[in-house]
Coordinates of C-alpha atoms in Angstrom, one line a residue:
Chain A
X285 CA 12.8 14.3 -21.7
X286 CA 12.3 12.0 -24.4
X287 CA 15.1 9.8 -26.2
X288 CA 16.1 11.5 -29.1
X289 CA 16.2 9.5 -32.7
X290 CA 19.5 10.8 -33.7
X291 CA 22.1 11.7 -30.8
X292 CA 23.3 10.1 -27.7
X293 CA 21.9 9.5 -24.3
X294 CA 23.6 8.6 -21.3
X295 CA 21.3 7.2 -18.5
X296 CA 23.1 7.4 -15.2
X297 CA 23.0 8.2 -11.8
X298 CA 25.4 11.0 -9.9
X299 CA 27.7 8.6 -8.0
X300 CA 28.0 5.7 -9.8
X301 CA 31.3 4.9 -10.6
X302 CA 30.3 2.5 -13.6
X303 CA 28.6 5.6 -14.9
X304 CA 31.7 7.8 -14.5
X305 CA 33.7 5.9 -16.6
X306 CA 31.3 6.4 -19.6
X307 CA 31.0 9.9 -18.7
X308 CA 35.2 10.2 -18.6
X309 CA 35.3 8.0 -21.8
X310 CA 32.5 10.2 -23.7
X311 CA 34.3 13.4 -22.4
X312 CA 37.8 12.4 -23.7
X313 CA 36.3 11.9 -27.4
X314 CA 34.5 15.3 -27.3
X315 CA 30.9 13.3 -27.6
X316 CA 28.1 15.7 -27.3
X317 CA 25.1 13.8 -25.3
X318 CA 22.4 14.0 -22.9
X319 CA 22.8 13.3 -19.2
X320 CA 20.1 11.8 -17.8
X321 CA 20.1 11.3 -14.4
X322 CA 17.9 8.3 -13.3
X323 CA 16.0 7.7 -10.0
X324 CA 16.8 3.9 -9.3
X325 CA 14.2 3.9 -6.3
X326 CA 12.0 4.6 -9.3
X327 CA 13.1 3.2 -12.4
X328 CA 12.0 5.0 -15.1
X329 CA 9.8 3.5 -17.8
X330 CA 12.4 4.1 -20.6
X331 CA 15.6 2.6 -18.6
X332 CA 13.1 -0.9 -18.1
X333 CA 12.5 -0.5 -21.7
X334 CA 16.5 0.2 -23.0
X335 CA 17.7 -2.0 -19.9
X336 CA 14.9 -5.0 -19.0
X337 CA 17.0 -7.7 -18.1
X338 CA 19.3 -6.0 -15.3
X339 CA 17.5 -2.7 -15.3
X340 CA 20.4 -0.9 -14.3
X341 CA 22.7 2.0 -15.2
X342 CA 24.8 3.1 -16.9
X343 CA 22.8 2.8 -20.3
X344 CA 24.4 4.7 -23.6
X345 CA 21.7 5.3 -25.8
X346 CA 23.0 6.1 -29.5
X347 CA 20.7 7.0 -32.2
X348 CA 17.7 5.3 -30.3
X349 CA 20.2 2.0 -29.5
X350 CA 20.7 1.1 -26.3
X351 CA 24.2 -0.5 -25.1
X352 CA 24.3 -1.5 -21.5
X353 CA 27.1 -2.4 -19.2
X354 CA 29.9 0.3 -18.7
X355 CA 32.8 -2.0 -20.1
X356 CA 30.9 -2.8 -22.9
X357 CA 29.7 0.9 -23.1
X358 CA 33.1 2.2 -23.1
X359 CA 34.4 -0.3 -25.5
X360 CA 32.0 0.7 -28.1
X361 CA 32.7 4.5 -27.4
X362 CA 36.7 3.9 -28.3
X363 CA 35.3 2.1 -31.3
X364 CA 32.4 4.8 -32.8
X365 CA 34.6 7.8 -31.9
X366 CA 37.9 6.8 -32.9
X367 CA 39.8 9.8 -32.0
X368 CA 42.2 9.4 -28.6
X369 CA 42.1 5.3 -28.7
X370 CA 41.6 4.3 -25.3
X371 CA 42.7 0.5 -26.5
X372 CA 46.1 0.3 -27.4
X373 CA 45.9 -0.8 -31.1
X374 CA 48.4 -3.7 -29.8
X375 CA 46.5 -7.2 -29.8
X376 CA 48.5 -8.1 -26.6
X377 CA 48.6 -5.3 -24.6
X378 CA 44.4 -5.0 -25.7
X379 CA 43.9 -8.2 -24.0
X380 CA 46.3 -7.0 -20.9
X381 CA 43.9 -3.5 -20.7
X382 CA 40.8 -5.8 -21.4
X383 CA 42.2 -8.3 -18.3
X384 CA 43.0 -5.5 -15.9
X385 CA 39.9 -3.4 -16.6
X386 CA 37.7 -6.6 -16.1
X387 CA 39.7 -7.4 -13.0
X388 CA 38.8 -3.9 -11.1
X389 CA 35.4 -5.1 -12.4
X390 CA 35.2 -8.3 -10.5
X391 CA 36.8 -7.3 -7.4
X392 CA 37.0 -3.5 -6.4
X393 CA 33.3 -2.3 -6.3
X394 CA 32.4 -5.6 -4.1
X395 CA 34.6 -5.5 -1.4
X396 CA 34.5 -1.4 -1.5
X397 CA 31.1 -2.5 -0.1
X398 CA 32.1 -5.0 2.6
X399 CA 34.3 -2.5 3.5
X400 CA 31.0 -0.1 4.6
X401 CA 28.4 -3.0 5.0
X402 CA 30.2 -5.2 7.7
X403 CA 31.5 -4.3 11.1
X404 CA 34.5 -6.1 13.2
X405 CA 35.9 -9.5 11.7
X406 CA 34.4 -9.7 8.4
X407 CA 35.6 -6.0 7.9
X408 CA 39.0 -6.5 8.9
X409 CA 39.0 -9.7 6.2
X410 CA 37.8 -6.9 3.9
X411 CA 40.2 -4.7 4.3
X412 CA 43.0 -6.9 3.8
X413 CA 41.4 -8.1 0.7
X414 CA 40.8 -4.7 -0.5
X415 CA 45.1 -3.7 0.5
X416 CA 45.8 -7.0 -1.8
X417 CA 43.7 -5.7 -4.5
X418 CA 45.2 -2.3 -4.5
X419 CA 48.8 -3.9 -4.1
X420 CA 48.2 -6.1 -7.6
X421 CA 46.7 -2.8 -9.3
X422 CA 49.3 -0.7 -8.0
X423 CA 52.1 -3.5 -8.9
X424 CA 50.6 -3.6 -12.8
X425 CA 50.7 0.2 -12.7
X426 CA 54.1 0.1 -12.0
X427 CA 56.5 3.4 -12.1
X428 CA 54.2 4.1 -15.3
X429 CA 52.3 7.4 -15.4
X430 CA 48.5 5.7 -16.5
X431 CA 47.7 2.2 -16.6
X432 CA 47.7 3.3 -20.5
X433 CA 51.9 4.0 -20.3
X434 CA 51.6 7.4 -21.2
X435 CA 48.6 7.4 -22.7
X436 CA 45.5 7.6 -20.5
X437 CA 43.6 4.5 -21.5
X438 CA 40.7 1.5 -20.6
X439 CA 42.1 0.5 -17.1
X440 CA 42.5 4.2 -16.4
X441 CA 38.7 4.7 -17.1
X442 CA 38.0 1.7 -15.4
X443 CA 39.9 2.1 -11.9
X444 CA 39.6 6.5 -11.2
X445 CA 35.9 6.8 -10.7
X446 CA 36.6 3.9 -7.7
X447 CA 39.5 6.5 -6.0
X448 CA 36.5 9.0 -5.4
X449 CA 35.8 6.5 -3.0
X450 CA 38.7 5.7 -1.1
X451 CA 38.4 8.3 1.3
X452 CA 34.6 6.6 2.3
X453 CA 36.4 3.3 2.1
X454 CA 39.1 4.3 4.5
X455 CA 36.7 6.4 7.1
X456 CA 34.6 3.0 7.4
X457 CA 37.9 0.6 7.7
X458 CA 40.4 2.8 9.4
X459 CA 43.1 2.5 6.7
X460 CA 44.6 4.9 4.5
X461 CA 45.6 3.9 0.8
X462 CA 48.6 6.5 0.7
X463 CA 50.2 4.6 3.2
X464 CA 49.8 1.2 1.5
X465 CA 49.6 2.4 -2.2
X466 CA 51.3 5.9 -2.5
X467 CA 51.6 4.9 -6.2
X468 CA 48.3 4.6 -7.0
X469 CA 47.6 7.7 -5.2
X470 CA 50.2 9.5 -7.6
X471 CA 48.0 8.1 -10.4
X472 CA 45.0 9.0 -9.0
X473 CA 46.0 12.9 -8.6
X474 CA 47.6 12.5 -12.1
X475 CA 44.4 11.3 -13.8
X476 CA 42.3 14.1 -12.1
X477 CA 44.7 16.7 -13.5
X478 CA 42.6 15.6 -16.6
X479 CA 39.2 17.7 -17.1
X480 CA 37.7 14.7 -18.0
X481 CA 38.0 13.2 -14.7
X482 CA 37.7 16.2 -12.6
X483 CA 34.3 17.1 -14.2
X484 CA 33.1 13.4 -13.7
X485 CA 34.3 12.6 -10.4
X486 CA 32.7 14.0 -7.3
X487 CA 34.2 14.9 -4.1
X488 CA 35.1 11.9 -2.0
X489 CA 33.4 13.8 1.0
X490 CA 30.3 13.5 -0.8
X491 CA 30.9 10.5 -1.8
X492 CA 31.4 9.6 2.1
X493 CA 27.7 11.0 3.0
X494 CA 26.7 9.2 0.7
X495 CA 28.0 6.1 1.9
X496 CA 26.7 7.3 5.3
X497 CA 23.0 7.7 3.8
X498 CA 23.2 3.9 2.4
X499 CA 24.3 2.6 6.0
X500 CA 22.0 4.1 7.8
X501 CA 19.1 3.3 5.4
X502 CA 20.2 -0.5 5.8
X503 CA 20.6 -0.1 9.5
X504 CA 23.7 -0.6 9.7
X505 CA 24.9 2.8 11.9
Chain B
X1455 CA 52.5 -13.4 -40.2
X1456 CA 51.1 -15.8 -37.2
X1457 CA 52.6 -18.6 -39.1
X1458 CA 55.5 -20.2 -37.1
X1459 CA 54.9 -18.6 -33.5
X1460 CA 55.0 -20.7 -30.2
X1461 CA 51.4 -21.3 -29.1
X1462 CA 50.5 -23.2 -26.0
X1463 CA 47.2 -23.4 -24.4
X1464 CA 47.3 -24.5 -20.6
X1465 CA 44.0 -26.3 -19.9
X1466 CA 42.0 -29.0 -18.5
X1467 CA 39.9 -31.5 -20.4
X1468 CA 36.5 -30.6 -19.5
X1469 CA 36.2 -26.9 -18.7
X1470 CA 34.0 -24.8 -20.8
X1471 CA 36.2 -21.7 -20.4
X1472 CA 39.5 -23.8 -22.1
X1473 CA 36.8 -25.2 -24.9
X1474 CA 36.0 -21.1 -26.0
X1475 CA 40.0 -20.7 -26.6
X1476 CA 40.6 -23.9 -28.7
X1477 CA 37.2 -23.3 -30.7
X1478 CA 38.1 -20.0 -31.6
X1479 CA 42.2 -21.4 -32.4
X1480 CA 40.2 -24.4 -34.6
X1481 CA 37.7 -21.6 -36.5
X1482 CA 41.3 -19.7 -37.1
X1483 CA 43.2 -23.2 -38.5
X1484 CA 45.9 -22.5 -35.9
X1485 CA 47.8 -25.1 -34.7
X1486 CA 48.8 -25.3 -30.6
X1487 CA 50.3 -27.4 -28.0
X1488 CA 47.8 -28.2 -25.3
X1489 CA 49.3 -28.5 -22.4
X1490 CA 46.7 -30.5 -19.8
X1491 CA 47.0 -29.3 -16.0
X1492 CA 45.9 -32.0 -13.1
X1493 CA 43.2 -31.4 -11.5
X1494 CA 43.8 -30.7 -8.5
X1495 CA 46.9 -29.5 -8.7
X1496 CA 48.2 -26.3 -10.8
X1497 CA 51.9 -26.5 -12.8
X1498 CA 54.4 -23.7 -12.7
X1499 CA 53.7 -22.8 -15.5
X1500 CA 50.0 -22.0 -14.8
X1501 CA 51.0 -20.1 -11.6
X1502 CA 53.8 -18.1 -13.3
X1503 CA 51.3 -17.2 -16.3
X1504 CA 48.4 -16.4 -14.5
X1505 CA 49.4 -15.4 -11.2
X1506 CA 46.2 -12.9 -10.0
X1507 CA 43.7 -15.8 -10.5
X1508 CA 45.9 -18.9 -11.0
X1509 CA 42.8 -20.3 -13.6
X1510 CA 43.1 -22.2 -16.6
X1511 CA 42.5 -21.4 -19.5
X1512 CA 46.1 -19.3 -20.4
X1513 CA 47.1 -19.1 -24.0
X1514 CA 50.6 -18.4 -24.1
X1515 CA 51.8 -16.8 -27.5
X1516 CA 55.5 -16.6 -28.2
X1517 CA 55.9 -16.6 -24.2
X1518 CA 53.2 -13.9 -23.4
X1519 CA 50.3 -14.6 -21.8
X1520 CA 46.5 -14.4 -22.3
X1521 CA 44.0 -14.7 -19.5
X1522 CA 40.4 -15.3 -18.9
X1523 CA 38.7 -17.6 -21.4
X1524 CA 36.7 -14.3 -23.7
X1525 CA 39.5 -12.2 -23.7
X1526 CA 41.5 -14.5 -25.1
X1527 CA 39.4 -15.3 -27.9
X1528 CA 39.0 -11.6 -28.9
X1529 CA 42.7 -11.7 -28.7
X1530 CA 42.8 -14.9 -31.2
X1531 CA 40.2 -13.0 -33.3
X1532 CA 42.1 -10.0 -33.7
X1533 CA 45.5 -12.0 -33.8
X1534 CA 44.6 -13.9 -36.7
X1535 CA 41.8 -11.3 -37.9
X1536 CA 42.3 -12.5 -41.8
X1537 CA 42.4 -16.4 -41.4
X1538 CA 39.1 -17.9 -41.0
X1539 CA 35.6 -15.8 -40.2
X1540 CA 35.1 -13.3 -37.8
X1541 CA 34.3 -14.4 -34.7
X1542 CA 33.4 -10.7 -33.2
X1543 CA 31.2 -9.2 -35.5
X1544 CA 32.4 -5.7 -37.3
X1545 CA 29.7 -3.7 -36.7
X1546 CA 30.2 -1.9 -33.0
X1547 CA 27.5 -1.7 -32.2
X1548 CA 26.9 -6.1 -33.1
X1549 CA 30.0 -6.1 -31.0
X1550 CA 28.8 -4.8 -28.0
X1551 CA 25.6 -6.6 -27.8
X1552 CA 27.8 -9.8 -28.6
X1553 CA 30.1 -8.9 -25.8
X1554 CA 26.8 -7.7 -24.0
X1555 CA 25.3 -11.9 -24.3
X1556 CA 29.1 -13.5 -23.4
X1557 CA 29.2 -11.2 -19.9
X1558 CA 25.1 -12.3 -19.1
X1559 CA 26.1 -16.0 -20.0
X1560 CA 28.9 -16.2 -17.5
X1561 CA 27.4 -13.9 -14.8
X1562 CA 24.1 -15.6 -15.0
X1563 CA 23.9 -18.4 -16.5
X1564 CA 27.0 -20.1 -15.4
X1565 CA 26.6 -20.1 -11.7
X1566 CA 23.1 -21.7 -11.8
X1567 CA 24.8 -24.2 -13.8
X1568 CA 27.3 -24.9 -11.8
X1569 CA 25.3 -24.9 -8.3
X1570 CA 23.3 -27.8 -10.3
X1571 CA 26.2 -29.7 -11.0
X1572 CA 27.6 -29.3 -7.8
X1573 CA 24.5 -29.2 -5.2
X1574 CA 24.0 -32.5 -3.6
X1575 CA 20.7 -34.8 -4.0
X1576 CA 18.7 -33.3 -1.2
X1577 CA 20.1 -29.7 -2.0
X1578 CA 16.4 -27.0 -1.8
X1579 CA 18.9 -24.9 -4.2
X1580 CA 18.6 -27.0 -7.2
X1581 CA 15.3 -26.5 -8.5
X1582 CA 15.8 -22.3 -7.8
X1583 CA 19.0 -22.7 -9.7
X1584 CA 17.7 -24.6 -12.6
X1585 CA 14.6 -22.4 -12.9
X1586 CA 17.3 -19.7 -13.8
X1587 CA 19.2 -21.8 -15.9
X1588 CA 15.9 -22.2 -18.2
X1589 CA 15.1 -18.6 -17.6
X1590 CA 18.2 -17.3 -18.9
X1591 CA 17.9 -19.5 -21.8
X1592 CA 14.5 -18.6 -22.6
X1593 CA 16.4 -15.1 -23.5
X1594 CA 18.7 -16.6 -25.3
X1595 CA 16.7 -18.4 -27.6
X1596 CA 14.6 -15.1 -27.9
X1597 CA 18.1 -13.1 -28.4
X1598 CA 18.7 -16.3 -31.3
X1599 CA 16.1 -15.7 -33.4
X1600 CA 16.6 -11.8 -33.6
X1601 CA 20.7 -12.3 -34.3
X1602 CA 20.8 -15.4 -36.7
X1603 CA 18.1 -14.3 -38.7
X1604 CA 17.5 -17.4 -40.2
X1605 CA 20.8 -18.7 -40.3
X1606 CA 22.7 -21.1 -38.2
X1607 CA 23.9 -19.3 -35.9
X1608 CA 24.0 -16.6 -33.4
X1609 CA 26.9 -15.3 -35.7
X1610 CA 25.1 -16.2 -38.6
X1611 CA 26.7 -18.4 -41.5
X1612 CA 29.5 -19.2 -39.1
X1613 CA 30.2 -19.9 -35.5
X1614 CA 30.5 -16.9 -33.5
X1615 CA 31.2 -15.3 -29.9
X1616 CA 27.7 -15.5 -28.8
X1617 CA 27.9 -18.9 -30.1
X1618 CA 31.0 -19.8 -28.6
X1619 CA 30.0 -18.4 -25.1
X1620 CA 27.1 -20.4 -25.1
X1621 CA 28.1 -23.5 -26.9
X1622 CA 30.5 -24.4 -24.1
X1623 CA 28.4 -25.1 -21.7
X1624 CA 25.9 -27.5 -24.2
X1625 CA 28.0 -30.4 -22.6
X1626 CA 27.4 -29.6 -19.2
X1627 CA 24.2 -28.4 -19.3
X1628 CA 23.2 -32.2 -20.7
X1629 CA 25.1 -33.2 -17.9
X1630 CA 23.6 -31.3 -15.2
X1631 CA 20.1 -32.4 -17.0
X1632 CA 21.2 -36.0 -15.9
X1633 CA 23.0 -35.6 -12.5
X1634 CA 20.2 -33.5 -11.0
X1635 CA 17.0 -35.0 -12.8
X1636 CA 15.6 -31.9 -14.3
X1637 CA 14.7 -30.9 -17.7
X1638 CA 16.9 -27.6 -18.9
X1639 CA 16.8 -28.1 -22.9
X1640 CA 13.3 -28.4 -23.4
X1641 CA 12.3 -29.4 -27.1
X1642 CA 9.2 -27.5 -26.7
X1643 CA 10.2 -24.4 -24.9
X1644 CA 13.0 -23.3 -26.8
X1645 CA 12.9 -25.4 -30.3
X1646 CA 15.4 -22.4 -31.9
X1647 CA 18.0 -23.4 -29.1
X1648 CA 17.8 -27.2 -29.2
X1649 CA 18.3 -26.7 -33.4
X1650 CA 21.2 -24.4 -32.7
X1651 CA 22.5 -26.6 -30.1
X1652 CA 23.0 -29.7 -32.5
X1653 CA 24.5 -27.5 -35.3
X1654 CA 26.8 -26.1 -33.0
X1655 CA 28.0 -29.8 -31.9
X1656 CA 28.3 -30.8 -35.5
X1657 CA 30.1 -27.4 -36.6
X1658 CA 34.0 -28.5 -37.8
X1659 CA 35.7 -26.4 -35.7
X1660 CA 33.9 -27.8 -32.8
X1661 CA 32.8 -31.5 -33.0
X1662 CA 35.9 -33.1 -31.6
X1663 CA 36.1 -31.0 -28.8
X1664 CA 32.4 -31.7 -27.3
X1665 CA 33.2 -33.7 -24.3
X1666 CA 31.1 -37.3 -24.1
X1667 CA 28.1 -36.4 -21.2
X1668 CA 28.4 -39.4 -19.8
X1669 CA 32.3 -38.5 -18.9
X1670 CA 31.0 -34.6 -17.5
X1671 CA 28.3 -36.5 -15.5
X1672 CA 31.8 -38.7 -14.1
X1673 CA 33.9 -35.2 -13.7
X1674 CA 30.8 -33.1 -12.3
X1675 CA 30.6 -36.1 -9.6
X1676 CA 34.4 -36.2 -8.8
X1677 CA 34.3 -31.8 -8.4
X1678 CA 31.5 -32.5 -6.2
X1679 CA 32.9 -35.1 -3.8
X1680 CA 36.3 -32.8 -3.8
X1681 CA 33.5 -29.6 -2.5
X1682 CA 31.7 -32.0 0.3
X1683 CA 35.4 -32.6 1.5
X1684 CA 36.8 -29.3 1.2
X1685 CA 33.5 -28.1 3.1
X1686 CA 33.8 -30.7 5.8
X1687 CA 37.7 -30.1 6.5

C-alpha cells in the first residue's frame, strides 16, 4: 500500500474511537478514501513519517498532506467537503459545538480508562466522575434529537464512537448509563440509526474483549 | 454590524489564556470591558458563564458566552472576520496545521511550563520539565521557519493564531527562566524564535498587554506558595 499523490488516506486502527469520528465524518460527506489499518505495536514507517511528533492515529492523508489529530481532522473535513456542514454556520453556536466537542475530548476517553485500569476506591471515584460527565453531556443535549438540534453535527461525531464503549465501561464499574442517562442513550440509538455510524462503530461486545485483552496484557485481571 | 454590541471579557491580569482573547479583540480594533476576577476567588459571574470548568478567560458577547481561551479567538475571528487581518488562515488545510501547533502548545508545552514555575527549589522535576520546554520549542522554531517564510511571523505579515498561542506564554517563559535558573530561550539554539519573540512583544496589538517579568516572577511565587498550602492542608 503506498500513499497515493492524489486522493485521500485515512490511517487508523479498528477501535479507536478518535478514528471513528473521522471515519463517521468522511462517510456523511460521501468522501471516497483508503482505510488503512495501522499496527501501533509496530508503527509503520509512513505513519512516523505523516505523524513524527505524537506518532499516533487517526492521520487523514489528502493529496499526499498529512493532518493529524481527529478534531482537527474532522474540522478540515467539514471545511474541504462542504456538503452536510457538520459546524453550524452560526459563529456562537460554532464555538458552543467547538466547546462541547473539545470537552468530550478532555474528559471522556480518560476516565473511560480509569474506569477499566483501576480496581476498588480509585474506580468508584471514577465512576462517579464518569456519571458527572455524562450528566453535563446529557444536560447540553437536552430534549434535542443530536447535539447538532436536528442536524447531526461536530459534538455528535465527537461523543458516539465513545457509546460503543459504555457497555465495556459499565461491565468493569458495575453501572449502567440507561439508568443515569436514558437521554443520552436515546441519542446514542438515534445516531446509529445513521449508516454512517453503524458502519463505523463496532459492537460494544467487541469492544468489551477488547478491553479485556488490554487488562490482562497490563496485568491487571 | 459588531459595532455597538455589549462585550465583556472576564479575566485575570497575568494569564496567558485571557492574553490570546484580548490580542485577538486588539488585532480586530474592538473595544471591551475587562472585567478582572480575584485570584483566589471566582465572581458570579464567572461561575454562571462558565459553569463546566469555572476558568477565566469568558468573553461574553451581548450576554452569551465564550469559553476556553482558542475557541474564543476563532469565535472573535470569525465574529469580526472583515475588520483587521485574519487571524486563522483561509486555506484549510493552513488552518488545521494552525489549529494542529495551538493544541501541541497547550498539551505540551504548557504543562512543562507550568511545573517549572510551580516546582519548588529542590524539585528533580524541573530540569525533565524544562528539557521539554526547550524540546518543544526546538519544533517550533523549525515549524517558524517553514510557516513565516521570511516574514514576521508564524502568520506571516501579521500576527496570527500560531503566533498568538505561542506568544502568550513569552512572559512566563522569561519568567520561569528566572525563578528556576535555567536557560529556555536560547539565542543560539533557536535564533528564528528569539527574533520572532521580540517582534511579537513590539507588535501593536500586543505591546501593552506583555506583563512586566519581574511582576510574573512575583505572581508565579504567590501561585506557588497557594500549591505548597493547598498540598499541605
Amino acid at each position: 500500500m503506498a500513499t497515493a499523490e492524489k486522493g485521500v488516506v485515512l490511517l487508523d486502527a479498528w477501535v479507536s474511537p478518535f478514528g471513528q469520528r473521522c471515519r463517521i465524518a468522511l462517510a456523511e460527506k460521501a468522501v471516497e478514501y483508503e482505510y488503512s489499518e495501522q499496527n501501533l505495536a509496530d508503527k509503520s514507517p509512513l505513519l512516523l513519517k505523516v505523524n513524527p511528533i505524537h506518532k499516533k492515529i487517526p492521520v487523514l492523508i489528502h493529496d499526499g498532506k498529512p493532518v493529524c489529530e481527529s478534531l482537527i481532522i474532522v474540522q478540515y473535513i467539514d471545511e474541504v467537503w462542504t456538503k452536510n456542514p457538520l459546524l453550524p454556520s452560526d459563529p456562537y453556536e460554532r464555538a458552543k459545538a467547538r466547546f462541547w466537542a473539545d470537552f468530550v475530548d478532555k474528559k471522556v476517553y480518560e476516565c473511560g480508562t480509569k474506569l477499566w485500569k483501576l480496581k476498588g476506591e480509585a474506580q468508584q471515584e471514577a465512576k462517579k466522575e464518569m456519571i458527572e460527565i455524562l450528566k453535563l453531556l446529557e444536560g447540553e443535549l437536552g430534549d434535542k434529537k443530536y447535539f447538532g438540534g436536528e442536524i447531526f453535527g461536530f459534538v455528535d461525531v465527537a461523543l458516539v464512537p465513545f457509546t460503543a464503549w459504555f457497555y465495556a465501561y459499565e461491565t468493569c464499574a458495575n453501572f449502567s448509563v440507561e439508568a443515569e442517562c436514558p437521554k443520552l442513550v436515546a441519542w446514542s440509538k438515534g445516531c446509529m440509526e445513521r449508516e454512517s455510524v453503524a458502519k463505523s462503530l463496532h459492537d460494544p461486545h467487541k469492544v468489551y474483549e477488547f478491553v479485556c485483552f488490554l487488562k490482562k496484557k497490563f496485568g491487571m485481571e | 454590524m459588531a459595532g455597538d454590541q455589549e462585550l465583556k471579557l472576564l479575566g485575570l491580569w497575568g494569564s496567558p489564556f485571557v492574553m490570546r482573547a484580548r490580542i485577538a479583540l486588539n488585532l480586530k480594533g474592538v473595544g471591551y470591558e475587562f472585567l478582572e476576577e480575584v485570584l483566589g476567588t471566582k465572581s458570579e459571574l464567572l461561575l454562571k458563564s462558565n459553569p463546566v470548568y469555572k476558568k477565566i478567560p469568558v468573553l461574553i458577547h451581548n450576554g452569551k458566552p465564550i469559553c476556553e481561551s482558542m475557541i474564543i479567538v476563532q469565535y472573535i475571528d470569525e465574529v469580526w472576520a472583515t475588520a483587521g487581518p485574519s487571524i486563522l488562515p483561509s486555506d484549510p488545510y493552513d488552518r488545521a496545521i494552525a489549529r494542529f501547533w495551538a493544541v501541541y502548545i497547550d498539551d505540551k508545552l504548557f504543562p512543562s511550563l507550568r511545573k517549572i514555575v510551580l516546582a519548588n527549589a529542590d524539585d528533580e522535576e524541573t530540569a525533565e520539565a524544562a528539557d521539554q520546554v526547550i524540546a518543544g520549542l526546538q519544533l517550533l522554531e523549525e515549524a517558524f521557519e517553514k510557516f513565516s517564510k521570511g516574514k514576521d511571523f508564524f502568520g506571516g505579515e501579521s500576527v496570527g493564531c500560531i503566533d498568538i498561542a505561542l506568544g502568550c506564554y513569552v512572559g512566563w517563559i522569561k519568567a520561569a527562566e528566572k525563578m528556576a535558573g535555567v536557560k529556555l530561550l536560547d539565542k543560539e539554539k533557536l535564533p528564528l524564535l528569539m527574533g520572532w519573540a521580540e517582534r511579537f512583544c513590539s507588535a501593536d496589538a500586543v505591546k501593552e498587554l506583555m506583563p512586566e517579568v519581574d511582576k510574573l516572577v512575583e505572581l508565579g511565587k504567590v501561585l506557588r506558595a497557594r500549591l505548597n498550602a493547598a498540598a499541605t492542608k
